[in-house]
Amino acid sequence: ETVSQKMKKDNQRILDFNPPVPKLLNPFKNGKPVLTNNPDYYSLTSSEKFEARERLFKNAVKHAVQSSWQTVVATGFAVFGLGCAESVYCLRPLLSPEQLQQQQCSEILSKHNNGIPRLKFVIRYGIAQMIPSIMLHSQPSTAIADLVGLDRKSLYKECEMPSRYLLRRNLLFYLRGGIAGVFLFSQIISITHRVLEASKEHSKLIKRGRAAPFESSILQSGTNAGFPSNWAGKVIRLCGYISDVSVLSMRNLGRDRFFPVYENNTTYLVNQMVREHSVSTVDTDDSSIDKAVPIVPVYWHVEDGTYGLAESWKGMRVPYSWLFNIKPKNKEEQKKALLGKKVPLVEHDKPEKLLILEADATPGNAESMAFFTQNVNELNLDLNEIMEGFNHLINVALKCPQNIAAGLDEKNLRVLRVLLLDPNAQKITGSGEKLSALMLAKNLNIADVIIDSHAPILRCMERWLEVESVDLYPRWSYVARFPWRHVGLRKRKPVILETRHAEWFEEIRKELRLLGYDAIGLHQAVSQYNVEDIAKIPAFVYERTSADTIECIKSYRKFLTRMAADAGKTLQPANGKFCALCPNHDFLNHIRYNHDFPFICSSQIYDYLFSCVRLWAQEGMSHEEIKSFLESDGLDRTLTPIYDVILDHVGHIDQPNA
């Protein structure tokens, strides 16, 4: 078989390949945001409650022991000493005063052999009274005397004790009881304070992104977006400074399937994510969410430039429940898996697990759809930081005690590294050589699968233009007056592009020209076409936020309506052909359910492609197969559900979602 025949066969195999695609989740239903398919999303699972209480208890005990052990020791010695002093007044003297005057002390001690039992009695009495002192009680002296072998005749009876001895003993008794009682009361207050402090500290760690993730945070009833049914596991994604697609992924997958890593823990998106996904209240009212205390860690924080430091990942863990199962590829292995038999996937017959690591190197802000040719050094995530972060996370997974106990090692741990990147981003090396981000990523072996951040957006725009575009040309009178402005214009179809930024307009215009379209501004179109023709020209509106884009489209529609009313014309279609280019997903519900124009959202497209890649990996596809499929026409076939959503408002698709 020749090389050309082999290449032809591989290409044909890719064309014939039809991998499954995940169901495209709509994050908004009935005009209201839906965070997950799980109806009890805001409530904690029993395992999460148990682990949260266990962690709070351990922290409280740790703080209490560290802060009060000196007080405990001092109080214990004080009560013990007072108890020993009290025991002295319970003992009878060895001899009467007359005997003391007649004999020497040495002779007395030689005749009486109960000196050691008396010393034992004093010590044991002091020890025995420590606990009863808390409740202002005493252990009987006779019982202690019997315990140490001391004759009861050596003890005073209550009625025989001298008055001065009785007063002194009672004084010591109340003194040690008061000290023990005050200590107990102060410790109760201190422990309560420490428990509250531990809870506050745990909440602060969650907000700062430094709380260790829970090991038992995989919900059995959660959503399976981008996963086969009943497939457990959690995705870890490096998000850089800001990542809108990661917020959408968290809303679609939930905290039980997604764990992001951010560089900045003070942004609005991060704080919003903590409020929505870490609280423990079922009430979704905004005020209750703000008052709720974060319970479950939902993200990790790493400072910019510190991905390679072990200190940045101290406390981070990747438990066994975060790893995915891999579906057997051939029918025989599938049959064995269904029957519960072992499937020999590796040499030592241990189940192979999949660790999914993702990274978002796109701008993550309003410029995500501007098609800028970025400098590699200005990416949301530095390529070296991505490499260091992936390597540290793999080491964390291999060193996790749960994974070691399960026999996980480098041989039976498969890692899928997915990178969302503009492959055309340039970097100028020290020698002056220009290298693309794609070439750098391949040279450094940063990722197994690279998702092009520009191509899918352009494909969606082209797909909408194919349906909506018409052949309209400027009036010949205008061309005659300004022929130099329209050289070659008749070969391209007109498209209205309205944005406030000149740089955005030029970059998008360059890409549209390559697709056979010529972008013009709305006011430029007014000077070239009549109002009836303008309503037929497809128009893209792209502003800083999705909310700004919505309001601009509403204003432009009113503007065209006023123009048509002044000219006595009727628009067809009535509101023109507008498509919103949305750099973030927060206001998609207003577009989809309150307005009748389509939208192209970069976050929605990226989240969907991430879901496709992880689904294919779990279905048994190799990294090379996934890359080859995305680099061929497989991207168009993969984006079909996205096309359906875009064309939903146009009326060309009967079903709103795939």
XYZ file of C-alpha atoms in Angstrom:
658
model
C 0.000 0.000 0.000
C 1.459 3.320 -1.074
C 1.543 6.441 1.031
C -1.044 8.200 -1.146
C -3.410 5.232 -0.913
C -3.008 5.143 2.846
C -3.727 8.888 3.124
C -6.761 8.510 0.884
C -8.044 5.651 3.036
C -7.532 7.682 6.234
C -9.376 10.658 4.769
C -12.242 8.437 3.682
C -12.397 6.881 7.146
C -12.669 10.353 8.672
C -15.420 11.317 6.237
C -17.366 8.152 7.005
C -16.891 8.588 10.766
C -19.951 9.946 12.571
C -19.191 10.367 16.280
C -21.955 11.160 18.776
C -22.501 14.748 19.897
C -23.789 15.829 23.299
C -27.202 17.345 23.733
C -26.952 21.111 23.460
C -28.181 22.420 26.790
C -30.076 25.668 26.700
C -29.031 27.584 29.836
C -32.319 29.520 29.830
C -35.862 28.163 29.897
C -39.056 30.216 29.980
C -37.021 33.394 30.174
C -35.332 32.368 33.431
C -31.812 31.039 33.951
C -31.550 27.310 34.574
C -28.309 26.350 36.258
C -28.659 22.612 35.914
C -31.117 19.824 35.227
C -30.967 18.822 38.885
C -34.030 20.373 40.618
C -32.307 20.354 44.018
C -29.261 22.176 42.731
C -28.889 24.623 45.585
C -29.271 21.962 48.279
C -26.277 20.053 49.516
C -26.014 16.311 49.162
C -25.654 14.168 52.265
C -21.997 13.471 51.467
C -21.272 17.188 51.035
C -22.999 17.989 54.328
C -21.013 15.298 56.121
C -17.679 16.422 54.666
C -18.433 20.089 55.370
C -19.311 19.340 59.016
C -16.277 17.123 59.410
C -13.993 19.827 58.041
C -15.550 22.507 60.258
C -15.237 20.256 63.327
C -11.576 19.500 62.631
C -10.792 23.178 62.124
C -12.637 24.116 65.334
C -10.804 21.473 67.365
C -7.500 22.517 65.864
C -8.038 26.165 66.767
C -9.347 25.341 70.234
C -6.389 23.088 71.065
C -3.835 25.529 69.716
C -5.240 28.519 71.612
C -6.311 27.039 75.010
C -3.908 24.248 75.929
C -1.913 26.616 78.161
C -5.089 27.556 80.026
C -6.036 23.909 80.463
C -2.628 23.031 81.879
C -2.571 26.009 84.271
C -6.120 25.368 85.481
C -5.395 21.674 85.969
C -2.320 22.338 88.108
C -4.214 24.923 90.172
C -7.117 22.558 90.907
C -4.707 19.709 91.624
C -2.675 21.826 94.070
C -5.755 23.062 95.885
C -7.034 19.483 96.123
C -3.739 18.317 97.612
C -3.801 21.156 100.138
C -7.394 20.284 101.025
C -6.401 16.639 101.630
C -3.904 17.667 104.304
C -6.738 18.958 106.514
C -8.480 15.582 106.222
C -5.561 13.698 107.845
C -5.072 13.254 111.575
C -1.635 14.099 112.920
C 0.658 11.102 113.530
C 1.109 11.884 117.248
C -0.479 14.113 119.807
C 1.254 17.347 120.864
C 2.362 15.737 124.130
C 4.031 12.911 122.211
C 5.757 15.404 119.945
C 7.246 17.092 122.985
C 8.532 13.809 124.467
C 10.078 12.155 121.336
C 12.115 13.197 118.347
C 10.723 13.346 114.825
C 13.144 10.660 113.569
C 11.966 8.271 116.224
C 8.327 8.997 115.309
C 8.886 8.296 111.640
C 10.737 5.069 112.413
C 7.877 3.798 114.546
C 5.098 4.745 112.074
C 5.319 3.131 108.652
C 2.259 4.882 107.130
C 4.094 7.991 105.818
C 4.159 6.762 102.236
C 0.421 5.892 102.165
C -0.268 9.402 103.450
C 1.749 10.896 100.569
C -0.117 8.687 98.110
C -3.395 9.785 99.649
C -2.539 13.474 99.148
C -1.635 12.950 95.493
C -4.582 10.704 94.691
C -6.979 13.055 96.476
C -5.769 16.003 94.378
C -6.168 14.008 91.159
C -9.578 12.588 92.106
C -11.054 16.037 92.785
C -10.155 17.598 89.387
C -13.234 16.470 87.444
C -15.792 16.776 90.308
C -14.545 20.315 90.962
C -16.240 21.411 87.725
C -19.640 20.600 89.274
C -18.556 21.723 92.794
C -18.428 18.175 94.139
C -15.835 16.022 95.922
C -14.875 12.391 95.939
C -15.159 10.840 99.447
C -11.854 10.788 101.292
C -12.550 7.339 102.775
C -12.785 5.763 99.325
C -9.446 7.279 98.335
C -7.876 6.104 101.624
C -9.040 2.546 100.955
C -7.624 2.779 97.448
C -4.112 3.706 98.601
C -4.126 1.370 101.616
C -4.417 4.039 104.289
C -6.158 3.217 107.566
C -9.438 5.121 107.928
C -8.464 5.947 111.505
C -5.902 8.321 110.031
C -8.731 10.506 108.681
C -10.839 13.036 110.551
C -14.504 12.412 110.787
C -16.720 15.377 109.863
C -17.843 15.859 113.429
C -14.334 15.427 114.931
C -12.493 17.857 112.639
C -11.261 21.011 114.357
C -13.161 24.118 113.409
C -10.150 25.878 111.962
C -9.379 22.801 109.805
C -12.990 22.635 108.644
C -13.062 26.292 107.621
C -9.768 26.027 105.764
C -10.842 22.832 103.984
C -14.160 24.371 102.912
C -12.327 27.486 101.683
C -10.060 25.355 99.512
C -13.050 23.298 98.359
C -14.990 26.353 97.113
C -11.856 27.900 95.672
C -11.023 24.915 93.464
C -14.697 24.564 92.485
C -14.854 28.213 91.462
C -11.675 27.989 89.399
C -12.902 24.845 87.611
C -16.363 26.307 86.992
C -15.023 29.557 85.580
C -12.675 27.555 83.368
C -15.551 25.406 82.071
C -17.730 28.444 81.336
C -14.897 30.248 79.573
C -14.098 27.158 77.496
C -17.712 26.811 76.382
C -17.664 30.408 75.184
C -14.248 29.933 73.593
C -15.241 26.748 71.768
C -18.391 28.407 70.438
C -16.298 31.311 69.239
C -13.779 28.945 67.661
C -16.523 27.056 65.811
C -17.871 30.309 64.391
C -14.365 31.422 63.493
C -13.686 28.087 61.790
C -16.876 28.477 59.734
C -15.914 32.021 58.734
C -12.381 30.950 57.881
C -13.715 28.093 55.748
C -15.995 30.526 53.896
C -13.112 32.938 53.353
C -10.973 30.141 51.939
C -13.781 29.199 49.535
C -14.154 32.796 48.363
C -10.382 33.127 47.930
C -10.184 29.830 46.065
C -7.823 28.160 48.525
C -10.175 25.635 50.146
C -9.348 22.037 49.311
C -12.096 20.516 47.127
C -14.401 17.921 48.592
C -13.707 14.317 47.732
C -17.366 13.302 47.647
C -18.880 16.036 45.467
C -20.044 13.888 42.542
C -23.843 13.959 42.399
C -25.558 10.873 41.094
C -28.575 12.866 39.920
C -26.693 15.701 38.242
C -26.693 16.630 34.595
C -24.791 14.555 32.065
C -24.102 17.325 29.577
C -21.201 16.215 27.467
C -20.952 12.870 29.256
C -22.339 9.403 28.639
C -25.153 8.501 31.019
C -24.035 7.391 34.502
C -20.420 8.335 33.758
C -18.881 9.915 36.853
C -15.992 12.352 36.825
C -15.067 16.023 37.050
C -13.411 18.332 34.521
C -10.612 20.685 35.631
C -10.127 23.811 33.537
C -7.470 26.522 33.679
C -9.389 29.760 33.119
C -6.760 32.478 33.443
C -7.824 35.955 34.545
C -11.381 35.816 33.207
C -13.384 33.190 31.320
C -17.048 33.626 30.473
C -17.263 30.183 28.866
C -16.227 28.630 32.187
C -19.112 30.350 33.984
C -21.468 28.883 31.376
C -19.834 25.459 31.760
C -20.357 25.639 35.507
C -24.019 26.474 34.962
C -24.467 23.612 32.505
C -22.442 20.962 34.326
C -22.758 22.056 37.943
C -20.185 21.942 40.712
C -20.303 18.148 40.681
C -18.818 17.920 37.159
C -16.715 21.062 36.727
C -13.868 22.652 38.707
C -12.207 25.828 37.332
C -8.836 27.361 38.210
C -8.722 31.178 38.107
C -5.899 33.690 38.403
C -8.068 36.454 39.886
C -10.425 35.729 42.775
C -11.998 39.205 42.943
C -13.747 39.481 39.569
C -17.511 39.710 39.295
C -17.762 36.405 37.407
C -15.889 34.498 40.126
C -17.921 36.054 42.948
C -21.137 35.337 41.082
C -20.097 31.728 40.557
C -19.413 31.301 44.282
C -22.797 32.804 45.183
C -24.672 30.593 42.740
C -22.916 27.273 43.240
C -21.454 27.196 46.756
C -24.404 28.274 48.898
C -26.610 25.888 50.834
C -30.070 27.375 50.368
C -32.866 26.179 48.129
C -34.334 29.678 47.873
C -33.054 31.292 44.676
C -33.904 34.851 45.711
C -30.958 37.180 45.161
C -31.026 38.550 48.697
C -30.916 35.069 50.249
C -28.001 34.084 47.998
C -26.015 37.119 49.136
C -26.664 36.269 52.809
C -25.884 32.572 52.419
C -22.506 31.295 53.601
C -20.389 29.385 51.056
C -20.067 25.737 52.025
C -18.667 23.800 49.045
C -15.355 24.750 47.347
C -16.124 25.442 43.674
C -12.826 26.759 42.273
C -9.085 27.021 42.885
C -6.970 30.168 42.768
C -3.438 30.420 41.378
C -1.643 33.743 41.079
C -0.412 34.814 37.670
C 3.126 33.578 37.090
C 3.049 31.003 39.917
C 1.705 27.943 38.084
C 5.092 26.259 38.364
C 5.359 26.661 42.150
C 4.384 23.722 44.317
C 3.064 26.173 46.933
C 0.354 27.313 44.486
C -1.119 23.797 44.442
C -0.736 23.038 48.150
C -4.090 21.707 49.357
C -5.348 20.919 45.857
C -6.335 17.309 45.248
C -7.771 15.209 42.451
C -9.608 12.290 44.124
C -10.509 9.049 42.408
C -14.116 10.143 41.906
C -12.914 12.934 39.584
C -11.531 10.455 37.055
C -13.667 9.249 34.155
C -14.288 5.764 32.903
C -13.365 4.987 29.298
C -15.886 3.145 27.218
C -14.487 -0.091 25.690
C -13.956 0.310 21.958
C -14.734 -3.111 20.495
C -17.907 -5.127 20.937
C -16.213 -7.936 22.860
C -14.901 -5.537 25.479
C -18.297 -3.820 25.693
C -19.962 -7.181 26.292
C -17.471 -8.025 29.050
C -18.029 -4.653 30.668
C -21.805 -5.128 30.661
C -21.447 -8.607 32.189
C -19.200 -7.220 34.925
C -16.139 -9.125 33.781
C -12.666 -7.679 33.772
C -11.556 -6.004 30.576
C -7.757 -6.253 30.127
C -6.990 -2.682 29.087
C -3.450 -2.545 30.470
C -0.702 -4.984 31.216
C -1.446 -5.413 34.927
C -5.217 -5.722 34.419
C -6.243 -2.540 36.247
C -9.115 -0.332 35.034
C -7.948 2.547 32.910
C -9.088 5.985 34.043
C -9.310 9.290 32.201
C -8.274 12.654 33.646
C -9.706 15.562 31.624
C -7.780 18.836 31.797
C -8.896 21.896 29.827
C -7.544 25.415 29.336
C -9.150 28.576 27.981
C -6.572 30.930 26.438
C -9.115 33.171 24.671
C -9.502 36.827 25.750
C -12.626 35.909 27.725
C -14.021 39.439 27.471
C -15.685 41.677 24.890
C -12.902 41.067 22.341
C -13.543 37.332 22.100
C -15.329 37.722 18.746
C -13.199 40.508 17.227
C -10.781 38.083 15.431
C -7.700 39.961 16.554
C -4.344 38.448 15.694
C -3.045 38.502 19.220
C 0.433 38.429 20.561
C 1.097 35.133 22.328
C 2.426 37.033 25.338
C -0.939 38.832 25.658
C -3.101 35.707 25.790
C -5.458 35.156 28.706
C -3.211 32.253 29.709
C 0.480 32.029 28.967
C 1.380 28.823 27.135
C 4.133 28.016 29.622
C 1.681 28.486 32.496
C -0.739 26.073 30.845
C 2.015 23.480 30.514
C 3.075 23.932 34.152
C -0.516 23.811 35.400
C -1.291 20.609 33.498
C 1.884 18.935 34.789
C 1.166 19.863 38.411
C -2.429 18.639 38.194
C -1.261 15.292 36.784
C 1.216 14.957 39.661
C -1.505 15.846 42.176
C -3.721 13.118 40.720
C -0.950 10.512 40.870
C -0.025 11.400 44.474
C -3.577 11.460 45.819
C -3.910 8.784 48.573
C -7.218 7.549 47.129
C -5.667 7.015 43.707
C -2.613 5.278 45.140
C -4.855 2.943 47.151
C -6.813 2.167 43.953
C -3.586 1.194 42.174
C -3.552 4.188 39.827
C -0.241 5.011 38.183
C 1.123 6.472 34.959
C 0.376 3.274 33.048
C -3.367 3.175 33.646
C -4.036 6.929 33.853
C -4.919 8.453 30.512
C -4.819 12.246 30.384
C -6.773 14.373 27.897
C -5.446 17.930 27.636
C -7.742 20.246 25.672
C -6.728 23.811 24.790
C -9.020 26.542 23.440
C -6.753 28.891 21.514
C -6.456 31.231 18.556
C -3.958 29.254 16.460
C -3.008 32.364 14.450
C -1.714 34.292 17.461
C 1.860 35.363 16.773
C 5.000 35.386 18.842
C 8.261 37.027 17.862
C 11.199 35.106 19.276
C 14.450 36.615 20.434
C 15.948 35.921 17.024
C 13.143 37.842 15.307
C 11.359 34.745 14.003
C 7.549 34.770 13.937
C 5.862 31.661 15.267
C 2.161 30.919 15.531
C 0.544 29.837 18.782
C -0.376 26.525 17.158
C 3.259 25.826 16.294
C 4.391 26.766 19.798
C 1.768 24.545 21.397
C 2.855 21.607 19.247
C 6.563 22.186 19.914
C 6.001 22.360 23.676
C 3.497 19.462 23.625
C 1.104 21.503 25.730
C -2.185 19.921 24.658
C -3.486 16.763 23.026
C -6.416 18.517 21.315
C -6.475 22.188 20.293
C -9.815 23.881 19.569
C -9.660 26.812 17.164
C -11.397 29.784 18.820
C -12.042 31.698 15.567
C -13.065 29.036 13.053
C -16.349 27.910 14.697
C -17.564 31.504 15.078
C -16.814 32.232 11.427
C -18.556 29.003 10.385
C -21.683 30.041 12.294
C -21.632 33.525 10.798
C -21.170 32.062 7.325
C -23.999 29.591 7.865
C -26.414 32.371 8.855
C -25.309 34.531 5.935
C -25.879 31.672 3.501
C -29.525 31.617 4.542
C -30.108 35.348 4.896
C -27.849 36.997 2.306
C -29.179 38.500 -0.927
C -27.542 40.008 -4.015
C -27.936 43.763 -3.682
C -25.656 46.357 -5.199
C -25.452 50.119 -4.695
C -27.217 52.471 -6.975
C -25.343 53.156 -10.169
C -25.625 56.891 -9.563
C -23.713 56.470 -6.308
C -21.123 54.230 -7.969
C -20.692 56.751 -10.759
C -20.000 59.498 -8.266
C -17.635 57.440 -6.111
C -16.305 54.599 -8.312
C -13.063 54.198 -6.352
C -15.007 53.121 -3.255
C -16.661 50.178 -4.967
C -13.955 48.468 -6.980
C -14.846 44.795 -6.960
C -17.907 45.369 -4.794
C -20.221 43.742 -7.312
C -18.457 40.430 -6.715
C -19.329 40.430 -3.020
C -22.625 40.397 -1.183
C -23.332 43.280 1.207
C -23.441 42.742 4.961
C -24.154 45.395 7.559
C -21.762 45.339 10.503
C -22.458 47.767 13.303
C -20.012 48.205 16.169
C -18.587 51.146 18.077
C -14.956 50.082 17.752
C -13.111 50.731 14.514
C -10.592 47.955 15.204
C -13.332 45.380 15.675
C -15.017 46.510 12.464
C -11.830 46.200 10.394
C -10.873 42.773 11.741
C -14.333 41.273 11.161
C -14.541 42.953 7.767
C -11.284 41.251 6.687
C -12.650 37.842 7.611
C -15.980 38.467 5.847
C -14.228 39.565 2.662
C -12.504 36.181 2.537
C -15.962 34.578 2.684
C -17.248 36.694 -0.216
C -19.041 39.431 1.719
C -18.415 43.135 2.019
C -19.133 44.691 5.429
C -20.507 48.212 5.612
C -21.878 50.313 8.446
C -25.580 50.954 8.902
C -25.353 54.651 8.094
C -23.236 53.847 5.040
C -25.955 51.452 3.913
C -28.543 54.209 4.341
C -26.612 56.364 1.895
C -26.358 53.524 -0.658
C -29.705 51.681 -0.447
C -33.329 52.501 0.055
C -35.004 51.453 3.264
C -36.692 48.407 1.693
C -33.356 47.030 0.529
C -31.689 47.738 3.884
C -34.287 45.569 5.641
C -33.263 42.655 3.389
C -29.519 42.957 4.019
C -28.241 40.709 6.875
C -26.780 42.766 9.700
C -24.417 41.839 12.534
C -24.404 43.938 15.699
C -21.430 43.571 18.021
C -20.999 45.664 21.177
C -19.078 45.457 24.421
C -21.661 43.289 26.198
C -24.635 41.207 25.168
C -26.947 43.686 26.901
C -25.497 46.562 24.859
C -25.956 44.500 21.698
C -29.625 43.853 22.481
C -30.381 47.500 23.113
C -28.585 48.555 19.930
C -30.583 46.109 17.806
C -33.825 47.441 19.295
C -32.726 50.997 18.497
C -31.721 50.119 14.928
C -35.068 48.443 14.342
C -36.897 51.547 15.517
C -34.654 53.620 13.261
C -35.562 51.530 10.181
C -39.246 51.634 11.112
C -39.183 55.440 11.294
C -37.374 55.624 7.949
C -39.966 53.354 6.332
C -42.838 55.374 7.837
C -41.368 58.621 6.554
C -40.946 57.125 3.067
C -44.363 55.488 3.115
C -42.818 52.037 2.635
C -43.439 48.653 4.219
C -40.460 46.673 5.476
C -40.124 43.025 4.522
C -39.126 41.463 6.855
C -40.798 43.869 9.219
C -37.867 44.260 11.651
C -34.959 43.660 9.284
C -32.412 40.857 9.451
C -30.323 41.376 12.566
C -28.038 38.867 14.273
C -26.458 39.578 17.659
C -22.787 38.739 18.210
C -22.685 38.056 21.953
C -19.300 37.941 23.715
C -20.931 36.731 26.964
C -23.947 34.611 27.827
C -25.587 36.526 30.673
C -28.353 38.076 28.562
C -29.095 35.267 26.146
C -32.464 34.718 27.813
C -33.527 38.231 26.802
C -32.597 37.473 23.190
C -34.109 34.045 22.947
C -37.389 34.608 24.730
C -38.036 38.348 24.506
C -36.842 39.136 20.978
C -37.178 37.529 17.574
C -33.625 37.750 16.252
C -30.877 35.111 16.300
C -27.638 35.282 18.222
C -24.142 33.841 17.928
C -22.550 33.470 21.345
C -18.872 32.589 21.569
C -19.233 31.142 25.087
C -22.032 28.823 24.004
C -20.004 27.576 21.014
C -16.850 27.008 23.059
C -18.704 25.195 25.826
C -20.376 22.945 23.270
C -17.057 22.063 21.590
C -15.466 21.262 24.949
C -18.402 18.915 25.629
C -17.949 17.211 22.251
C -14.247 16.540 22.816
C -14.714 15.075 26.282
C -17.599 12.913 25.086
C -15.544 11.513 22.210
C -12.657 10.753 24.563
C -14.932 8.774 26.874
C -16.380 6.939 23.892
C -12.890 5.558 23.243
C -11.618 7.882 20.505
C -7.885 8.509 20.595
C -6.367 11.970 20.665
C -5.251 11.677 17.046
C -8.731 10.665 15.914
C -10.287 13.666 17.645
C -7.742 16.067 16.148
C -8.144 14.631 12.651
C -11.924 14.857 12.883
C -11.878 18.512 13.978
C -9.319 19.487 11.346
C -11.447 17.961 8.562
C -15.058 18.789 7.726
C -16.021 17.181 11.023
C -16.217 20.660 12.568
C -19.181 21.543 10.355
C -20.966 18.329 11.277
C -20.216 18.919 14.935
C -21.656 22.443 14.852
C -24.980 21.325 13.388
C -26.887 21.748 16.703
C -25.414 25.246 17.002
C -26.613 26.046 13.473
C -30.077 24.850 14.448
C -30.171 27.226 17.427
C -28.982 30.144 15.286
C -31.543 29.447 12.582
C -34.329 28.826 15.078
C -35.570 32.425 14.799
C -35.274 32.374 11.010
C -37.908 29.660 10.729
C -35.880 27.217 8.670
C -35.694 24.627 11.441
C -38.826 22.965 12.780
C -37.295 21.876 16.085
C -35.743 24.588 18.264
C -32.942 22.408 19.606
C -31.085 19.318 18.499
